[in-house]
mmCIF file of C-alpha atoms in Angstrom:
data_model
loop_
_atom_site.group_PDB
_atom_site.id
_atom_site.type_symbol
_atom_site.label_atom_id
_atom_site.label_comp_id
_atom_site.label_asym_id
_atom_site.label_seq_id
_atom_site.Cartn_x
_atom_site.Cartn_y
_atom_site.Cartn_z
ATOM 1 C CA MET A 1 92.064 120.148 90.046
ATOM 2 C CA LYS A 2 94.568 122.005 92.221
ATOM 3 C CA VAL A 3 93.709 119.758 95.175
ATOM 4 C CA ILE A 4 94.395 116.648 93.075
ATOM 5 C CA ASN A 5 97.643 118.217 91.818
ATOM 6 C CA GLY A 6 98.702 118.896 95.410
ATOM 7 C CA ILE A 7 97.886 115.383 96.616
ATOM 8 C CA VAL A 8 99.569 113.678 93.654
ATOM 9 C CA GLY A 9 102.533 116.067 93.971
ATOM 10 C CA VAL A 10 103.076 115.218 97.640
ATOM 11 C CA LEU A 11 102.646 111.475 96.962
ATOM 12 C CA SER A 12 105.119 111.744 94.086
ATOM 13 C CA ILE A 13 107.690 113.410 96.326
ATOM 14 C CA PHE A 14 107.253 110.697 98.986
ATOM 15 C CA GLY A 15 107.609 108.068 96.249
ATOM 16 C CA ALA A 16 110.715 109.846 94.983
ATOM 17 C CA ILE A 17 112.310 109.803 98.427
ATOM 18 C CA TYR A 18 111.587 106.068 98.701
ATOM 19 C CA CYS A 19 113.075 105.398 95.251
ATOM 20 C CA LEU A 20 116.184 107.473 95.928
ATOM 21 C CA PHE A 21 116.912 105.796 99.262
ATOM 22 C CA PHE A 22 115.958 102.250 98.179
ATOM 23 C CA PRO A 23 116.798 101.966 94.453
ATOM 24 C CA GLY A 24 117.181 98.162 94.582
ATOM 25 C CA LEU A 25 113.758 97.661 96.137
ATOM 26 C CA SER A 26 112.328 100.115 93.624
ATOM 27 C CA PHE A 27 113.495 97.885 90.772
ATOM 28 C CA ILE A 28 112.021 94.778 92.393
ATOM 29 C CA ASN A 29 108.638 96.505 92.751
ATOM 30 C CA ILE A 30 108.952 98.441 89.508
ATOM 31 C CA GLY A 31 105.918 96.926 87.814
ATOM 32 C CA TRP A 32 103.558 97.978 90.566
ATOM 33 C CA VAL A 33 105.192 101.360 91.111
ATOM 34 C CA ILE A 34 104.989 102.230 87.404
ATOM 35 C CA THR A 35 101.449 100.893 87.173
ATOM 36 C CA THR A 36 100.327 103.058 90.076
ATOM 37 C CA ILE A 37 102.142 106.209 88.992
ATOM 38 C CA LEU A 38 101.143 105.988 85.349
ATOM 39 C CA GLY A 39 97.575 105.114 86.250
ATOM 40 C CA ILE A 40 97.181 108.080 88.602
ATOM 41 C CA PHE A 41 98.969 110.407 86.200
ATOM 42 C CA GLY A 42 96.902 109.221 83.238
ATOM 43 C CA ILE A 43 93.581 109.564 85.034
ATOM 44 C CA CYS A 44 94.444 113.031 86.400
ATOM 45 C CA SER A 45 95.682 114.268 83.007
ATOM 46 C CA ILE A 46 92.603 112.999 81.191
ATOM 47 C CA ILE A 47 90.271 114.554 83.780
ATOM 48 C CA PHE A 48 92.195 117.824 83.537
ATOM 49 C CA TYR A 49 91.993 117.746 79.736
ATOM 50 C CA PHE A 50 88.241 117.149 79.611
ATOM 51 C CA THR A 51 87.408 119.672 82.339
ATOM 52 C CA LYS A 52 89.630 122.464 80.995
ATOM 53 C CA LYS A 53 89.690 121.929 77.211
ATOM 54 C CA LYS A 54 87.149 124.700 76.588
ATOM 55 C CA MET A 55 89.221 127.219 78.560
ATOM 56 C CA TYR A 56 92.657 126.391 77.162
ATOM 57 C CA GLU A 57 93.912 125.989 73.644
ATOM 58 C CA ASN A 58 97.176 124.129 74.275
ATOM 59 C CA LEU A 59 95.939 121.082 76.188
ATOM 60 C CA MET A 60 95.920 118.448 73.441
ATOM 61 C CA ILE A 61 99.428 117.259 74.335
ATOM 62 C CA GLU A 62 98.322 116.905 77.986
ATOM 63 C CA GLY A 63 95.372 114.733 76.960
ATOM 64 C CA VAL A 64 97.492 112.549 74.676
ATOM 65 C CA HIS A 65 100.218 112.293 77.321
ATOM 66 C CA GLY A 66 97.651 111.253 79.933
ATOM 67 C CA ALA A 67 95.977 108.702 77.659
ATOM 68 C CA PHE A 68 99.365 107.191 76.810
ATOM 69 C CA GLY A 69 100.227 107.008 80.510
ATOM 70 C CA LEU A 70 96.950 105.300 81.342
ATOM 71 C CA VAL A 71 97.335 102.727 78.543
ATOM 72 C CA VAL A 72 100.929 101.986 79.542
ATOM 73 C CA GLY A 73 99.875 101.745 83.219
ATOM 74 C CA ILE A 74 97.156 99.213 82.394
ATOM 75 C CA ALA A 75 99.572 97.254 80.185
ATOM 76 C CA ALA A 76 102.157 97.235 82.989
ATOM 77 C CA ALA A 77 99.522 95.920 85.424
ATOM 78 C CA VAL A 78 98.553 93.088 83.075
ATOM 79 C CA VAL A 79 102.141 92.115 82.355
ATOM 80 C CA SER A 80 103.042 92.322 86.066
ATOM 81 C CA MET A 81 100.199 89.922 86.877
ATOM 82 C CA LEU A 82 101.391 87.536 84.150
ATOM 83 C CA ALA A 83 104.954 87.697 85.496
ATOM 84 C CA ILE A 84 103.747 86.489 88.895
ATOM 85 C CA PHE A 85 102.285 83.328 87.402
ATOM 86 C CA VAL A 86 104.787 82.718 84.572
ATOM 87 C CA PRO A 87 108.371 83.366 85.753
ATOM 88 C CA SER A 88 109.832 83.271 82.229
ATOM 89 C CA ILE A 89 107.943 86.469 81.433
ATOM 90 C CA GLN A 90 109.923 88.331 84.114
ATOM 91 C CA ALA A 91 113.001 88.880 81.895
ATOM 92 C CA VAL A 92 110.867 90.184 79.051
ATOM 93 C CA LEU A 93 108.938 92.357 81.495
ATOM 94 C CA ASP A 94 112.160 93.889 82.818
ATOM 95 C CA LEU A 95 113.349 94.737 79.300
ATOM 96 C CA ILE A 96 109.982 96.187 78.308
ATOM 97 C CA ILE A 97 109.852 98.281 81.473
ATOM 98 C CA LEU A 98 113.337 99.645 80.814
ATOM 99 C CA ILE A 99 112.419 100.669 77.271
ATOM 100 C CA ILE A 100 109.062 102.146 78.295
ATOM 101 C CA PHE A 101 110.687 104.016 81.146
ATOM 102 C CA ALA A 102 113.327 105.548 78.869
ATOM 103 C CA ILE A 103 110.640 106.587 76.356
ATOM 104 C CA TRP A 104 108.528 107.994 79.159
ATOM 105 C CA MET A 105 111.452 110.142 80.354
ATOM 106 C CA ILE A 106 111.799 111.547 76.835
ATOM 107 C CA LEU A 107 108.071 112.332 76.620
ATOM 108 C CA ASP A 108 108.073 113.883 80.086
ATOM 109 C CA GLY A 109 111.098 116.012 79.209
ATOM 110 C CA VAL A 110 109.554 117.293 75.974
ATOM 111 C CA SER A 111 106.252 117.968 77.743
ATOM 112 C CA SER A 112 107.983 119.898 80.543
ATOM 113 C CA ILE A 113 109.969 121.971 78.068
ATOM 114 C CA ALA A 114 106.841 122.834 76.065
ATOM 115 C CA GLU A 115 104.967 123.662 79.260
ATOM 116 C CA SER A 116 107.787 125.912 80.461
ATOM 117 C CA PHE A 117 107.608 128.004 77.286
ATOM 118 C CA ALA A 118 103.836 128.346 77.668
ATOM 119 C CA MET A 119 104.359 129.414 81.299
ATOM 120 C CA LYS A 120 107.013 131.951 80.258
ATOM 121 C CA LYS A 121 104.683 133.632 77.751
ATOM 122 C CA ALA A 122 101.802 134.125 80.172
ATOM 123 C CA SER A 123 103.418 134.521 83.570
ATOM 124 C CA THR A 124 105.781 137.014 85.109
ATOM 125 C CA SER A 125 107.114 134.566 87.704
ATOM 126 C CA LYS A 126 110.316 132.633 87.202
ATOM 127 C CA SER A 127 108.859 129.170 87.904
ATOM 128 C CA TRP A 128 109.070 128.379 84.179
ATOM 129 C CA ILE A 129 112.852 128.088 84.597
ATOM 130 C CA LEU A 130 112.402 125.160 87.004
ATOM 131 C CA ALA A 131 110.112 123.362 84.540
ATOM 132 C CA LEU A 132 112.613 124.014 81.722
ATOM 133 C CA VAL A 133 115.629 122.730 83.664
ATOM 134 C CA LEU A 134 113.790 119.629 84.889
ATOM 135 C CA GLY A 135 112.492 118.981 81.371
ATOM 136 C CA ILE A 136 115.987 119.184 79.892
ATOM 137 C CA ILE A 137 117.332 116.824 82.562
ATOM 138 C CA MET A 138 114.552 114.304 81.871
ATOM 139 C CA LEU A 139 115.115 114.550 78.114
ATOM 140 C CA ILE A 140 118.850 113.939 78.478
ATOM 141 C CA PHE A 141 118.282 110.969 80.809
ATOM 142 C CA GLY A 142 115.688 109.532 78.422
ATOM 143 C CA ILE A 143 117.868 109.800 75.318
ATOM 144 C CA TYR A 144 120.855 108.370 77.154
ATOM 145 C CA GLY A 145 118.659 105.606 78.571
ATOM 146 C CA ILE A 146 117.401 104.578 75.118
ATOM 147 C CA CYS A 147 120.990 104.344 73.888
ATOM 148 C CA HIS A 148 122.200 102.507 77.011
ATOM 149 C CA LEU A 149 119.523 100.358 78.631
ATOM 150 C CA ILE A 150 122.141 99.137 81.118
ATOM 151 C CA PHE A 151 122.200 102.703 82.488
ATOM 152 C CA VAL A 152 118.458 102.541 83.034
ATOM 153 C CA ALA A 153 118.696 99.045 84.558
ATOM 154 C CA ARG A 154 121.419 100.059 86.989
ATOM 155 C CA PHE A 155 119.942 103.381 87.973
ATOM 156 C CA ILE A 156 116.208 102.933 87.454
ATOM 157 C CA GLY A 157 115.434 103.516 91.126
ATOM 158 C CA ILE A 158 117.414 106.750 91.114
ATOM 159 C CA THR A 159 116.054 107.925 87.763
ATOM 160 C CA MET A 160 112.547 107.022 88.887
ATOM 161 C CA GLY A 161 113.152 109.056 92.029
ATOM 162 C CA ILE A 162 114.359 112.020 89.980
ATOM 163 C CA MET A 163 111.383 111.726 87.643
ATOM 164 C CA LEU A 164 108.934 111.520 90.529
ATOM 165 C CA MET A 165 110.645 114.403 92.302
ATOM 166 C CA SER A 166 110.463 116.613 89.192
ATOM 167 C CA TYR A 167 106.835 115.649 88.613
ATOM 168 C CA GLY A 168 105.931 116.293 92.267
ATOM 169 C CA ILE A 169 107.715 119.649 92.356
ATOM 170 C CA LYS A 170 106.056 120.639 89.096
ATOM 171 C CA LEU A 171 102.624 119.736 90.474
ATOM 172 C CA ILE A 172 103.204 121.580 93.730
ATOM 173 C CA ALA A 173 104.552 124.613 91.835
ATOM 174 C CA SER A 174 101.364 124.570 89.742
ATOM 175 C CA LEU A 175 99.391 125.237 92.923
ATOM 176 C CA PHE A 176 100.934 128.696 93.121
ATOM 177 C CA GLU A 177 100.513 129.603 89.461
ATOM 178 C CA LYS A 178 97.532 131.369 88.019
ATOM 179 C CA ASP A 179 95.423 129.326 85.620
ATOM 180 C CA GLU A 180 96.118 131.863 82.882
ATOM 181 C CA TYR A 181 99.376 130.375 81.575
ATOM 182 C CA CYS A 182 97.775 127.977 79.067
ATOM 183 C CA LYS A 183 95.688 130.624 77.324
ATOM 184 C CA LYS A 184 96.874 132.396 74.226
#
């Protein structure tokens, strides 16, 4: 699983760099970018859950988070395909993507915060602080984005870049952690 985490982490960081430097193009291709990211994240989280659930007690949120990501990724793929053939769906698709993205930032923030506390209990390293700070940032962006969808619409490329960067850094940091941090 560490190899998959490393590959997805590096790809997430490359995706983050693209989104940060080309936020306008990121919004144009948002359906496919979200579909790909959520699909990969969902599949990896579900595989991780089923392969490690006997070893760890606190993985239920990871499995639910991954299943939600996979379902949303598949839904985004279907709606993106419909938007190609029916242009009137594009406006609805944009609004749905903005709402889903804001909710996803909230879920990612809460998940990162919970994970950081689990890491703090079982590890002596200070990498839990990074997960906590990134989780708080994602939670704040998500709550603000729900209240102000215009914020998400104007800065979705940048926020997507920040989200991908935090996810990629978190995955790469997990390569250097011992697998003991999820056990009680």
